[in-house]
Coordinates of C-alpha atoms in Angstrom, one line a residue:
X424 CA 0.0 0.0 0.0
X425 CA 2.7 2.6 1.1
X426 CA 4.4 2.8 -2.6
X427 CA 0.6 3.4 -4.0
X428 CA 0.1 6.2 -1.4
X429 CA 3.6 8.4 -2.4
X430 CA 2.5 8.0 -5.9
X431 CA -0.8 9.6 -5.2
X432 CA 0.7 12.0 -3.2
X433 CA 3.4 12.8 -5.5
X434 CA 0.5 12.9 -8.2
X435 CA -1.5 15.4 -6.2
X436 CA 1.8 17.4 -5.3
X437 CA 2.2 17.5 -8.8
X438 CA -1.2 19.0 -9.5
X439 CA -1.1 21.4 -7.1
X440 CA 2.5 22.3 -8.8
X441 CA 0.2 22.5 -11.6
X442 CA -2.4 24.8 -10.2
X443 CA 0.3 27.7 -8.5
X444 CA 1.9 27.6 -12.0
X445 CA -1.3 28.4 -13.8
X446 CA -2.3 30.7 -11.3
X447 CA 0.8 32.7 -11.6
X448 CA 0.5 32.7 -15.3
X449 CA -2.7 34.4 -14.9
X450 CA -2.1 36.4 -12.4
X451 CA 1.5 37.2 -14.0
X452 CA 0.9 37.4 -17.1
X453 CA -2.6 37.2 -18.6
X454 CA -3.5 40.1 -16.0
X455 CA -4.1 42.8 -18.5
X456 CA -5.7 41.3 -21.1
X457 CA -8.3 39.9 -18.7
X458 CA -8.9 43.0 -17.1
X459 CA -9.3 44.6 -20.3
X460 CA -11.3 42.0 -22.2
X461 CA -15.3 43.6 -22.7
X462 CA -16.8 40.4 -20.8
X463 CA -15.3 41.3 -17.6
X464 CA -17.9 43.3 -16.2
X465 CA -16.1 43.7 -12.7
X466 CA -13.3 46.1 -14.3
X467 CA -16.7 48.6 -15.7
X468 CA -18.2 47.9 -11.7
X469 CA -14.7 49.2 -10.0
X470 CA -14.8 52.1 -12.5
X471 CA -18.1 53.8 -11.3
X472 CA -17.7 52.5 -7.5
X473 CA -16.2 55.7 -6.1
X474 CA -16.8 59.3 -7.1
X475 CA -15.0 60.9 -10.3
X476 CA -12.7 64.0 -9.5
X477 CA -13.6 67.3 -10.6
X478 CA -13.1 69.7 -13.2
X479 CA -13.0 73.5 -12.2
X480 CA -13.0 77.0 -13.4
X481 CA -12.3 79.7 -11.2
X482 CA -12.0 77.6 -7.9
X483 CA -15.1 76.1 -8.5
X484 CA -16.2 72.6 -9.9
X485 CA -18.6 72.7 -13.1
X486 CA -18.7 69.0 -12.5
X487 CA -20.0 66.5 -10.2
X488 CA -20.9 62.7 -9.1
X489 CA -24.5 61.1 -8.1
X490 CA -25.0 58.0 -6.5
X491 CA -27.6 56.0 -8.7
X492 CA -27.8 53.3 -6.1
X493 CA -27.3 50.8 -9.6
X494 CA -24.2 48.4 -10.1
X495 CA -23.0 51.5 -11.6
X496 CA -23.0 53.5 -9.1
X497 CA -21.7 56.5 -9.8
X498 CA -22.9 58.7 -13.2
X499 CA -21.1 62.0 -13.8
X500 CA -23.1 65.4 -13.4
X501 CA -22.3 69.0 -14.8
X502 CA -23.2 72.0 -13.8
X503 CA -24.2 75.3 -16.7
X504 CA -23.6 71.6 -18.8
X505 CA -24.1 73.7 -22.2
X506 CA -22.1 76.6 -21.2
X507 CA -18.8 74.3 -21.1
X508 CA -19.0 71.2 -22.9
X509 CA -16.2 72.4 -25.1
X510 CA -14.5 72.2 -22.3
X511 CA -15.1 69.2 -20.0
X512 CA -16.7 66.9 -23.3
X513 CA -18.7 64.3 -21.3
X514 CA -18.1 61.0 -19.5
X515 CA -20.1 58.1 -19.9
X516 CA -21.1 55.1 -18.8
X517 CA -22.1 53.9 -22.3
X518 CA -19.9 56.1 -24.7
X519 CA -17.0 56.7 -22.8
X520 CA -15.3 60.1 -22.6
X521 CA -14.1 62.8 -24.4
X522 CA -12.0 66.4 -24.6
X523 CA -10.9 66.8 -20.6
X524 CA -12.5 64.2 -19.3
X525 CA -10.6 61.6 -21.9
X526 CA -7.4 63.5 -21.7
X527 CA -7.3 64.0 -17.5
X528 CA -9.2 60.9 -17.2
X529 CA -6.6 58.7 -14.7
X530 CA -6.3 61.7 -12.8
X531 CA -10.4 62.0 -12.7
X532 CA -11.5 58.5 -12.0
X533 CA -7.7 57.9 -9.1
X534 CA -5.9 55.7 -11.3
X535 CA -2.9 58.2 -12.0
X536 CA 0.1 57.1 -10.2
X537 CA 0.9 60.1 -9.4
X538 CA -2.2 60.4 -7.2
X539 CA -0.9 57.6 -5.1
X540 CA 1.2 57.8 -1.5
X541 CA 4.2 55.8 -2.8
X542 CA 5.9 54.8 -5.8
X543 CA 4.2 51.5 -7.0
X544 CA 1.2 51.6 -4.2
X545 CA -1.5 50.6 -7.2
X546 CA 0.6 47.7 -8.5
X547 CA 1.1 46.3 -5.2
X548 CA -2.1 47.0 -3.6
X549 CA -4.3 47.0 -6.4
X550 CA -6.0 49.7 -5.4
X551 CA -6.8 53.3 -6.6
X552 CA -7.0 57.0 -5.1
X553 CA -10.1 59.3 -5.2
X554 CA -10.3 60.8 -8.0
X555 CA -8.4 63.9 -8.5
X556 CA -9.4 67.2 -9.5
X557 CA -8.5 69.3 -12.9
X558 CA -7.9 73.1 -12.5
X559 CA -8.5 74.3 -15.9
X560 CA -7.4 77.9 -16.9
X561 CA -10.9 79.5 -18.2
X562 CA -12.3 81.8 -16.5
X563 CA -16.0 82.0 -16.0
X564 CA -16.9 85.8 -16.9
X565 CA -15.4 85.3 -20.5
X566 CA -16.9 82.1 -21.4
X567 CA -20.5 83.5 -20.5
X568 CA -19.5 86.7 -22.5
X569 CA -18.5 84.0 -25.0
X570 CA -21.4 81.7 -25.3
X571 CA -24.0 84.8 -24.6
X572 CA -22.3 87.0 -27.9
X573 CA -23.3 83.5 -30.0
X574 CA -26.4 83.2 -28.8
X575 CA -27.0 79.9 -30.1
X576 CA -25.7 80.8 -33.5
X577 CA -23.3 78.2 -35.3
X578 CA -20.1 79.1 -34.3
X579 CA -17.3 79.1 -32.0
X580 CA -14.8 81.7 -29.7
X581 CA -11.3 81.0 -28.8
X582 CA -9.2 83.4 -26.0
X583 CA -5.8 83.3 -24.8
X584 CA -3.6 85.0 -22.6
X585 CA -1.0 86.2 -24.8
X586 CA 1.8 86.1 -22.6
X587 CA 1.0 82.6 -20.6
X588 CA -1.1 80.7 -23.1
X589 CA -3.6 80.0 -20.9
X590 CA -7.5 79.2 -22.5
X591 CA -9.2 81.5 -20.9
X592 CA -12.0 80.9 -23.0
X593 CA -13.2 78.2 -25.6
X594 CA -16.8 77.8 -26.4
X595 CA -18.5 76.1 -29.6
X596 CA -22.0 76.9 -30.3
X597 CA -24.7 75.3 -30.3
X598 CA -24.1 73.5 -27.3
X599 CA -25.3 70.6 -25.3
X600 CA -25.7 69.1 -21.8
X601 CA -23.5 65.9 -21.5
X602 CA -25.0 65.1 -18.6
X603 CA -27.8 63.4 -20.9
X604 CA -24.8 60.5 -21.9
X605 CA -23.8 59.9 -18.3
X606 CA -25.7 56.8 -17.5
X607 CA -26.9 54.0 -19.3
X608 CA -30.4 52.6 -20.8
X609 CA -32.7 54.1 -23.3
X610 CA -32.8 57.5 -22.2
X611 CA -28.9 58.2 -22.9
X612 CA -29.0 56.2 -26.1
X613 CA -32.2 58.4 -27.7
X614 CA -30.4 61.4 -26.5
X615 CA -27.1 60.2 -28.5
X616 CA -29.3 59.8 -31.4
X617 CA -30.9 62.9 -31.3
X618 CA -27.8 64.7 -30.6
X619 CA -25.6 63.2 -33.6
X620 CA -28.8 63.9 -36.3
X621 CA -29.2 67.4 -34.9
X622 CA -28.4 69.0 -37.6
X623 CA -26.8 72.1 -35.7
X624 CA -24.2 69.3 -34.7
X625 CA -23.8 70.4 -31.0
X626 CA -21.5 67.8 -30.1
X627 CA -19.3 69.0 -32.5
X628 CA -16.1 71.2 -31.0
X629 CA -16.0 73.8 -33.2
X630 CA -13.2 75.7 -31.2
X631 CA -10.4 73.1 -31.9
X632 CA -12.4 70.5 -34.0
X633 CA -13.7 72.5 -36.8
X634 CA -11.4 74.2 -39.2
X635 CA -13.0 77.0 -41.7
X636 CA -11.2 79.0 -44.0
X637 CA -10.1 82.0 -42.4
X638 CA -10.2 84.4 -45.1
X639 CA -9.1 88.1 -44.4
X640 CA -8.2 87.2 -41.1
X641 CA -5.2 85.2 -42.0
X642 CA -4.2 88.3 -43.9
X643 CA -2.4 89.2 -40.9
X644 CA -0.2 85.5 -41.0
X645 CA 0.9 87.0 -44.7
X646 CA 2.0 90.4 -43.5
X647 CA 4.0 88.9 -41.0
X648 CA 6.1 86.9 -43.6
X649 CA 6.6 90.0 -45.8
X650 CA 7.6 92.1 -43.1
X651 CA 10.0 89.3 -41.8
X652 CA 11.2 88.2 -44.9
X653 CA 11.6 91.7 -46.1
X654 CA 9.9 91.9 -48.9
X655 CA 7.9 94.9 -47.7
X656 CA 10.5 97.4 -45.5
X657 CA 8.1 100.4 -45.1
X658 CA 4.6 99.0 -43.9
X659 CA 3.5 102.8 -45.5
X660 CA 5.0 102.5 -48.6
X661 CA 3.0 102.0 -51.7
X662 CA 3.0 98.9 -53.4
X663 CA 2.8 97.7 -57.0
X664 CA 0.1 95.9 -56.7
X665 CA -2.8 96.8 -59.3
X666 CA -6.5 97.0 -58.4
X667 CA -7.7 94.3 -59.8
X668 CA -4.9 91.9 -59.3
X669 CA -3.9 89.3 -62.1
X670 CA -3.5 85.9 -60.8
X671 CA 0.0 84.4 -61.9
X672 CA -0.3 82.6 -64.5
X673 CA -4.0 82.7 -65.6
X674 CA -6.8 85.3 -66.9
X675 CA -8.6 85.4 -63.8
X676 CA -8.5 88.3 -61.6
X677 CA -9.0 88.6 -58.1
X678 CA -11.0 91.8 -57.1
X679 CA -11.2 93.8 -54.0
X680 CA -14.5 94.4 -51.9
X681 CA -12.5 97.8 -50.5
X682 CA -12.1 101.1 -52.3
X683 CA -8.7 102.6 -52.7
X684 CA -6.5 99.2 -53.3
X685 CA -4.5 99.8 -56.0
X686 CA -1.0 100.2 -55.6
X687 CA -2.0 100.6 -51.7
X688 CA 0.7 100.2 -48.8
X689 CA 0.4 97.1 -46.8
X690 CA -0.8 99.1 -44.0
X691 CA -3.6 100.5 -46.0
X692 CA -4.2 97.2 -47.0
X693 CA -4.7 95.9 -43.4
X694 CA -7.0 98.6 -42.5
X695 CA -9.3 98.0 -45.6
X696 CA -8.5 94.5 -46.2
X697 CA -7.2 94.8 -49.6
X698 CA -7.4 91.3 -50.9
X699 CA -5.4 92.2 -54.1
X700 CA -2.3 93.3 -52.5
X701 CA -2.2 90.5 -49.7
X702 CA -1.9 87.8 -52.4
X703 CA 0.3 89.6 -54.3
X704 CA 2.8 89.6 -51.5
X705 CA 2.1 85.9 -50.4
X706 CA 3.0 85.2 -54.2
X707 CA 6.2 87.7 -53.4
X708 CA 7.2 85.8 -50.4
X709 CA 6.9 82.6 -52.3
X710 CA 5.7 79.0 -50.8
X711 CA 9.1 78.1 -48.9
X712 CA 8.6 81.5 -47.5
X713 CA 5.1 81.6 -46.9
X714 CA 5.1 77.5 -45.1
X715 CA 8.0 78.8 -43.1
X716 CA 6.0 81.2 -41.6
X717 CA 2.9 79.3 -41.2
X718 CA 4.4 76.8 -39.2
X719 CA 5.8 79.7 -36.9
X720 CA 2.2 79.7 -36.1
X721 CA 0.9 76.6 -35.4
X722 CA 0.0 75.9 -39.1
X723 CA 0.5 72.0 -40.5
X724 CA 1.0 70.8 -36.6
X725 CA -0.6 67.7 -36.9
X726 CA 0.5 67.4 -32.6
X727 CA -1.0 70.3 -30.7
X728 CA -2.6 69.1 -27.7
X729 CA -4.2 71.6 -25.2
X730 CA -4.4 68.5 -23.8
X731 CA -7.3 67.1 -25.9
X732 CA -5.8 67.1 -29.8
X733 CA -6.4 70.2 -31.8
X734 CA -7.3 69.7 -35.4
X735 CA -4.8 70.4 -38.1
X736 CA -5.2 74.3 -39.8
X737 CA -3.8 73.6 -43.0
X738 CA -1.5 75.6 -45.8
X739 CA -0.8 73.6 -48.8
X740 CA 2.7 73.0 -49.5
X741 CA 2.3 72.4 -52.7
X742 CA 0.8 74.8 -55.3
X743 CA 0.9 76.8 -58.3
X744 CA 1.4 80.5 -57.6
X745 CA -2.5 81.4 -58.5
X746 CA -2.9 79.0 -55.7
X747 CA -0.6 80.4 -53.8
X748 CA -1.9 84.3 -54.1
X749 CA -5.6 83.1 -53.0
X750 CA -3.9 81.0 -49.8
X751 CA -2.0 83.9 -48.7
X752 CA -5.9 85.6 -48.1
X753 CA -7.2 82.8 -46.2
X754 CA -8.9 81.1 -49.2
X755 CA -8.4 78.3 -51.5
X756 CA -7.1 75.2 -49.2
X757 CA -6.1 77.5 -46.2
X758 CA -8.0 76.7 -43.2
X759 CA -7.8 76.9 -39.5
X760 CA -9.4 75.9 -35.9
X761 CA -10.8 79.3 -34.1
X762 CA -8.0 78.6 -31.8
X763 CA -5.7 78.5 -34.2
X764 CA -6.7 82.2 -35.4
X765 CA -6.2 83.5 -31.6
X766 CA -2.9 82.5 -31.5
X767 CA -2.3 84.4 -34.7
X768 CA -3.6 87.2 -32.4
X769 CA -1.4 86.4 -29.3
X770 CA 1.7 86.3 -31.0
X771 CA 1.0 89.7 -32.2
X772 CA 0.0 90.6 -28.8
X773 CA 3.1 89.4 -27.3
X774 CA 5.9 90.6 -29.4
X775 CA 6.0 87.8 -31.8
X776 CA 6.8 85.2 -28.8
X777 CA 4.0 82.6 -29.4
X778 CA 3.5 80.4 -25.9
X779 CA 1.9 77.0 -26.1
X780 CA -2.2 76.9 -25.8
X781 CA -3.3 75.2 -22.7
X782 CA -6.4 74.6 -21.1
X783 CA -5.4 72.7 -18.0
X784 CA -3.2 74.7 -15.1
X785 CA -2.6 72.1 -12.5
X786 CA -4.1 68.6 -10.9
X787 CA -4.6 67.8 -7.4
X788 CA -5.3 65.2 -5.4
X789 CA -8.9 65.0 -3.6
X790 CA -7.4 66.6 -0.3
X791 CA -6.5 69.8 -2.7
X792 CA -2.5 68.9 -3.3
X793 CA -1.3 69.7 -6.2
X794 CA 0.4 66.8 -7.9
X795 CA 1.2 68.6 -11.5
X796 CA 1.4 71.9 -12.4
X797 CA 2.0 73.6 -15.9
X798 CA 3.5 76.8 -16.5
X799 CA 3.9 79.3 -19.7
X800 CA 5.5 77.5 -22.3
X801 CA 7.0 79.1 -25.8
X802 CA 5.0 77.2 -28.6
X803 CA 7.2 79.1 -31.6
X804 CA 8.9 82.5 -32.1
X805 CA 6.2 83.6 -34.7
X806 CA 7.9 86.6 -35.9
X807 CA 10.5 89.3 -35.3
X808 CA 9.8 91.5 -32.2
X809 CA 10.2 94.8 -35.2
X810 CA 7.3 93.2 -36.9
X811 CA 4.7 92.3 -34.2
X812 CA 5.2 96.4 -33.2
X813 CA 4.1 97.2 -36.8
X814 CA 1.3 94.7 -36.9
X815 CA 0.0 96.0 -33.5
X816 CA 0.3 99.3 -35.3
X817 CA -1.7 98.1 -37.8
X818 CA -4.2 96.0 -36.4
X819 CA -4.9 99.0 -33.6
X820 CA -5.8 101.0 -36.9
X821 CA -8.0 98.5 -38.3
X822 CA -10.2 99.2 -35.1
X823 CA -9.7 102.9 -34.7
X824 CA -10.1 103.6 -38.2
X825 CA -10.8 100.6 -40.5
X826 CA -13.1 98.1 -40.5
X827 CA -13.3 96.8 -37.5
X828 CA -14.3 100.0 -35.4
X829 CA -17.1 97.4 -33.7
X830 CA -14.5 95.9 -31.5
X831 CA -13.5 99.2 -30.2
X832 CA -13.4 99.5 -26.2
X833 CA -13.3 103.6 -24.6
X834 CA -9.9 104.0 -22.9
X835 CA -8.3 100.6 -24.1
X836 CA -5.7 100.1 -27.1
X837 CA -7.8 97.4 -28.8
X838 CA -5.7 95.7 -32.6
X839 CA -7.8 93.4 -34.4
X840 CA -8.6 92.1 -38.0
X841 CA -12.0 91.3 -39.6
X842 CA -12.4 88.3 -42.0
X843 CA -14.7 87.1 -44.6
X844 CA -14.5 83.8 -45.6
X845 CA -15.8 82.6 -48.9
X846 CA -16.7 78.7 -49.3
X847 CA -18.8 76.1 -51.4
X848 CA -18.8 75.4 -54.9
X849 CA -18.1 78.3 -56.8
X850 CA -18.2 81.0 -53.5
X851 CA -21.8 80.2 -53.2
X852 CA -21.9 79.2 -49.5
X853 CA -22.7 81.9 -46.7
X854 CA -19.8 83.5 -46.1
X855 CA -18.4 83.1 -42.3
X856 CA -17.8 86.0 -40.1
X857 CA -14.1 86.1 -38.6
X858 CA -12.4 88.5 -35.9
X859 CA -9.4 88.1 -34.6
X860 CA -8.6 90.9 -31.7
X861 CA -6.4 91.5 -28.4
X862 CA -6.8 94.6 -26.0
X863 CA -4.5 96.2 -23.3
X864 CA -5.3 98.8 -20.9
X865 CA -3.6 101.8 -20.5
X866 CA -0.2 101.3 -18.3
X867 CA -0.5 97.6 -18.4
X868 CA 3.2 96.1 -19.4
X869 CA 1.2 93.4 -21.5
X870 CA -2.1 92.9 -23.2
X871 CA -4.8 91.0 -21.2
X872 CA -6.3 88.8 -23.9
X873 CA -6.1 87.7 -27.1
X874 CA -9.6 86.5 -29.1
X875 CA -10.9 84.9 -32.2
X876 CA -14.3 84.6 -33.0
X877 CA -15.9 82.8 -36.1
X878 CA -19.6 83.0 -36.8
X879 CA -21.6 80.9 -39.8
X880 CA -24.7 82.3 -39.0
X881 CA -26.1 80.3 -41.8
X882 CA -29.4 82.1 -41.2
X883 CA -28.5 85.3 -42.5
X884 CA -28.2 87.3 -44.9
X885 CA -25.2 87.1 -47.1
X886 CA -24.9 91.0 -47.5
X887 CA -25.3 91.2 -43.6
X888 CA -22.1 89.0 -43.0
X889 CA -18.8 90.4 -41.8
X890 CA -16.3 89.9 -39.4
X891 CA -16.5 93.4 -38.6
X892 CA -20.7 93.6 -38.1
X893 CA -21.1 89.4 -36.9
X894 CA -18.1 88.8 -35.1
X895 CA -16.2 91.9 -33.8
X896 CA -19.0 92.7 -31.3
X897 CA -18.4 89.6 -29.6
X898 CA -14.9 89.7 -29.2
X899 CA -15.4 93.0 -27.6
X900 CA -17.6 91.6 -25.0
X901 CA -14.9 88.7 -24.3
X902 CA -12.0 91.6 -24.1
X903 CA -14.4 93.0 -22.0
X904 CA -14.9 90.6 -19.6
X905 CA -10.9 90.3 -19.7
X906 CA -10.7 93.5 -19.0
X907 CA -12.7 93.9 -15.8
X908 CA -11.4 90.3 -14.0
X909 CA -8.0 92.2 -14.2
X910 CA -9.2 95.7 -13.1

């Protein structure tokens, strides 16, 4: 009997070898993968069993947690949801997450490391924090001067602090309330469908999502490169550009909307928006010259991050010099996120030096300890200091005495630049309203604020459209706003 009794004991020693080693494999090794895998339901339960952190502007959370008392416990709430979807997006329990709540979401739902104690406390507890909170840099007057100029209309608003990069406002219009995606069920499914056939597509960012061509507005990008690569030395210097302008290279001519173009300085041309001149100096400049200077800007960055991804604004790098002439006004294939268009703005603003966009300022943990901060951060040098002093010149002029007297604030030095933006098949599309703007008070050693505004107000009337009547008004309500949270 004794020999029949080791080899059944060796035979079970042998399977429970067998067992620790297959344990360990999974436990080792197939981990992840069963964690991850969609029929483990526990990973989805551990997700919604504590709180999610906050996001917050000006001190004070626009987001929030309810217990639902459901496996799921947990579904996110907003507060003024409309008012800043564009900046939190939503997170749900059926569609997941988007905008700051997908790029900040291991801070928000405590699985960050860096929310934990000590090195390596997740992996060897298997455990996670609270989650954290999200300090964001907007501030609450501007976005409500913002989303109030709009007034539901299609379109979106962009502002910056010149000198930091900080968003201090980003709103997209029309809006919606993501708290109607937290949960689950049929409720949050109709309101998906409903919200993606709308056909004012509100859960479209149109701030950093939705590029337009930027039409006279990007004239400013072009008289930057001239002025840098000096082929204009005296902004107040005629030019030989006729009235209408010959397109290189083909018997179409590009008019002006503006009286007084022909042969007019480059500073004339800003303050009227001479379309003729402004291609004839892109076409001057040339492509290598003009891309170079795009890119100074942000243009062709296929990276930015703010920390949700920014769409590409896009000059073509390759094109005839007809092509080129109607880029270097902010049509043909030129096109650009609302954001992009306020850092065109800032980098005036600040002496050429363009910082980095960025919407987040620092993450704590739950107790309020800050765990990451992010400070100014120099995106490009966009242009000489010389020539951001003569575009301010210029662009203060456009308000004072050109067209874009709308924007103009009593006792403030306020530069800006109207647009209107031709598109659809053959220029038959309402034209979109642009303004690009930045304002400084009296004695201040900086400006406050940088803007860009872009209305489609597909509604109106085509001869009502301009960046100085649609959009300028708005911007000055947002410089506003800027204005008085500093005074």
């Amino acid at each position: 009997m004794i020999p029949y009794i080791r080899r059944a004991a060796a035979f079970c020693l042998l399977l429970l070898v067998a067992l620790l080693a297959n344990a360990a494999r999974v436990q080792l090794f197939e981990a992840d993968e069963l964690n991850s895998s969609s029929a483990n339901r526990r990973t989805t339960i551990d997700r919604y069993d504590q709180p999610r952190g906050d996001i917050l502007v000006d001190g004070k959370s626009v987001t929030g947690s309810k217990d639902t008392g459901e496996q799921l416990a947990y579904e996110r709430t907003y507060r003024h949801g409309p008012l800043y979807a564009p900046v939190t997006g939503y997170a749900s329990q059926t569609y997941g997450t988007t905008l700051l709540e997908n790029a900040e979401d291991a801070i928000l739902s405590g699985t960050a490391p860096i929310l934990a104690p000590l090195p390596l406390w997740g992996d060897i507890t298997r455990s996670r924090q609270p989650g954290g909170d999200v300090v964001t840099t907007v501030e609450d007057s501007m976005q409500r001067a913002a989303y109030d100029g709009l007034a539901g209309r299609r379109g979106a608003v962009a502002a910056l602090d010149p000198a930091t990069g900080k968003i201090l406002a980003l709103v997209s219009s029309p809006s919606y309330d993501p708290e109607v995606l937290s949960g689950t069920g049929s409720s949050v499914t109709d309101a998906w469908a409903r919200l993606n056939g709308a056909a004012g597509l509100p859960m479209l960012n149109r701030a950093i999502r939705q590029t337009y061509p930027p039409g006279s507005a990007f004239k400013i990008v072009t008289a930057a490169a001239a002025l840098d690569a000096r082929v204009v030395t005296d902004p107040d210097a005629a030019t030989d550009t006729p009235s209408p302008y010959l397109l290189p290279g083909t018997s179409t001519t590009l008019p002006n909307e503006a009286r007084g173009c022909g042969k007019a300085s480059l500073a004339e041309a800003i303050r009227v928006s001479c379309n003729t001149v402004m291609a004839h100096l892109g076409v001057e400049v040339g492509l290598e010259g003009m891309l170079k200077a795009v890119g100074r800007f942000g243009f062709n960055d296929d990276d930015l991050r703010i920390p949700s991804g920014v769409a590409r604004s896009n000059f073509d790098s390759d094109m005839s010099d007809d092509q080129l002439a109607l880029s270097s006004i902010g049509q043909y294939d030129t096109t650009a996120t609302p954001l992009q268009m306020a850092m065109v703005a800032s980098a005036v603003a600040n002496g050429g030096d363009l910082s980095r966009p960025h919407l987040v300022n620092r993450v704590t943990t739950a107790d309020g300890d800050t765990v990451r901060q992010r400070g100014a951060e120099t995106y490009h040098r966009a242009m000489n200091p010389a020539t951001a002093m003569q575009l301010r010149r210029m662009m203060v002029d456009v308000v004072e005495n050109g067209t874009g007297t709308n924007a103009a604030i009593d006792g403030v030095t306020v530069g800006g630049k109207t647009g209107t933006a031709q598109h659809g098949v053959d220029n038959s599309g309402t034209p979109y309203a642009w303004f690009i703007s930045w304002a400084q008070e009296p004695g201040s050693g900086r400006p406050a604020v940088a803007v860009a505004v872009v209305v489609e107000d597909a509604s109106a009337n085509r001869a009502d459209i301009s960046g100085g009547g649609s959009a300028a008004p708005i911007a000055r309500a947002v410089m506003e706003a800027a204005l008085k949270s500093r005074g």
